């Protein structure tokens, strides 16, 4: 026991990780990976820790499998590490513990939850999303976890990502979908915020949204020229009096609708180039090769104005955008 306990503490300076005190503040995960940047020390630990150190926290046969595998190729993800025989969720958590004790990771890494190593920044975004997301969007984000979505809505507010993961009906796939919905579109959300911050001239205006209740918007009734065309919706979800379009939307259609809103209020001129580029690139990446359900709405609040709203929801991931333009005499 003493030898085992001393092994991990006795790692030499040359073998240990760089001081975590020198690491940057938490970084939000913005790609669909299973290890946040602030948790990359878990993989570094698995790739570099000595046999003796690993043997102090894992069974010897598991250590042998890890060491033999890393001799041929370094581990690049938790999924990659889990492909090693005998390495499952319990062993991953033990590796996380070893990495934390030897300061390969610190508090900026929350840890491994449902197959993802998330950062503190990720956790903040995940909790904020789940505590605020509308019913319709959450069910789109969790298309195969209807009960999980219902349970999340019924038990919020949450304070930690672990509480969300522990909710009945939420598993690895569902938790990853939630993480992605919370973190992957931040550049686009920054662009949308910049667009919405541009003041209207009183005659024209725009609204761009990343998170919204599409069902409430699509089913609302208006007094003048209420026109609705929808596509890809289940029959019970089609708004009353809406026309049905046979074809789904693609990336080009989604991008074109967003661009109309940006240019409709001169955002392509007034918004900073870095924000524009980052947001546009983010939208292109999130929509490339994807298919979208949604509705195109047109209505008036009075005879002297008009609103045009385009709503798009990814049929698989639930990623959604709303782009609105309006004019008034």
CSV table of C-alpha atoms in Angstrom, one decimal, residues 34 43 47 69 73-85 87 92:
chain,number,residue,atom,x,y,z
A,34,UNK,CA,-14.4,14.9,-26.1
A,43,UNK,CA,-4.4,12.7,-22.2
A,47,UNK,CA,0.7,9.5,-22.8
A,69,UNK,CA,-0.7,1.0,-27.2
A,73,UNK,CA,0.4,6.0,-31.3
A,74,UNK,CA,-0.3,8.7,-28.7
A,75,UNK,CA,-3.8,9.0,-27.4
A,76,UNK,CA,-5.7,11.9,-29.0
A,77,UNK,CA,-9.1,11.6,-27.4
A,78,UNK,CA,-11.1,9.9,-24.6
A,79,UNK,CA,-12.7,7.7,-27.2
A,80,UNK,CA,-9.2,6.7,-28.4
A,81,UNK,CA,-8.1,6.0,-24.8
A,82,UNK,CA,-11.3,4.0,-24.2
A,83,UNK,CA,-10.5,1.8,-27.2
A,84,UNK,CA,-7.7,0.2,-25.2
A,85,UNK,CA,-8.8,-3.2,-23.7
A,87,UNK,CA,-10.2,0.9,-20.2
A,92,UNK,CA,-10.8,7.0,-17.2
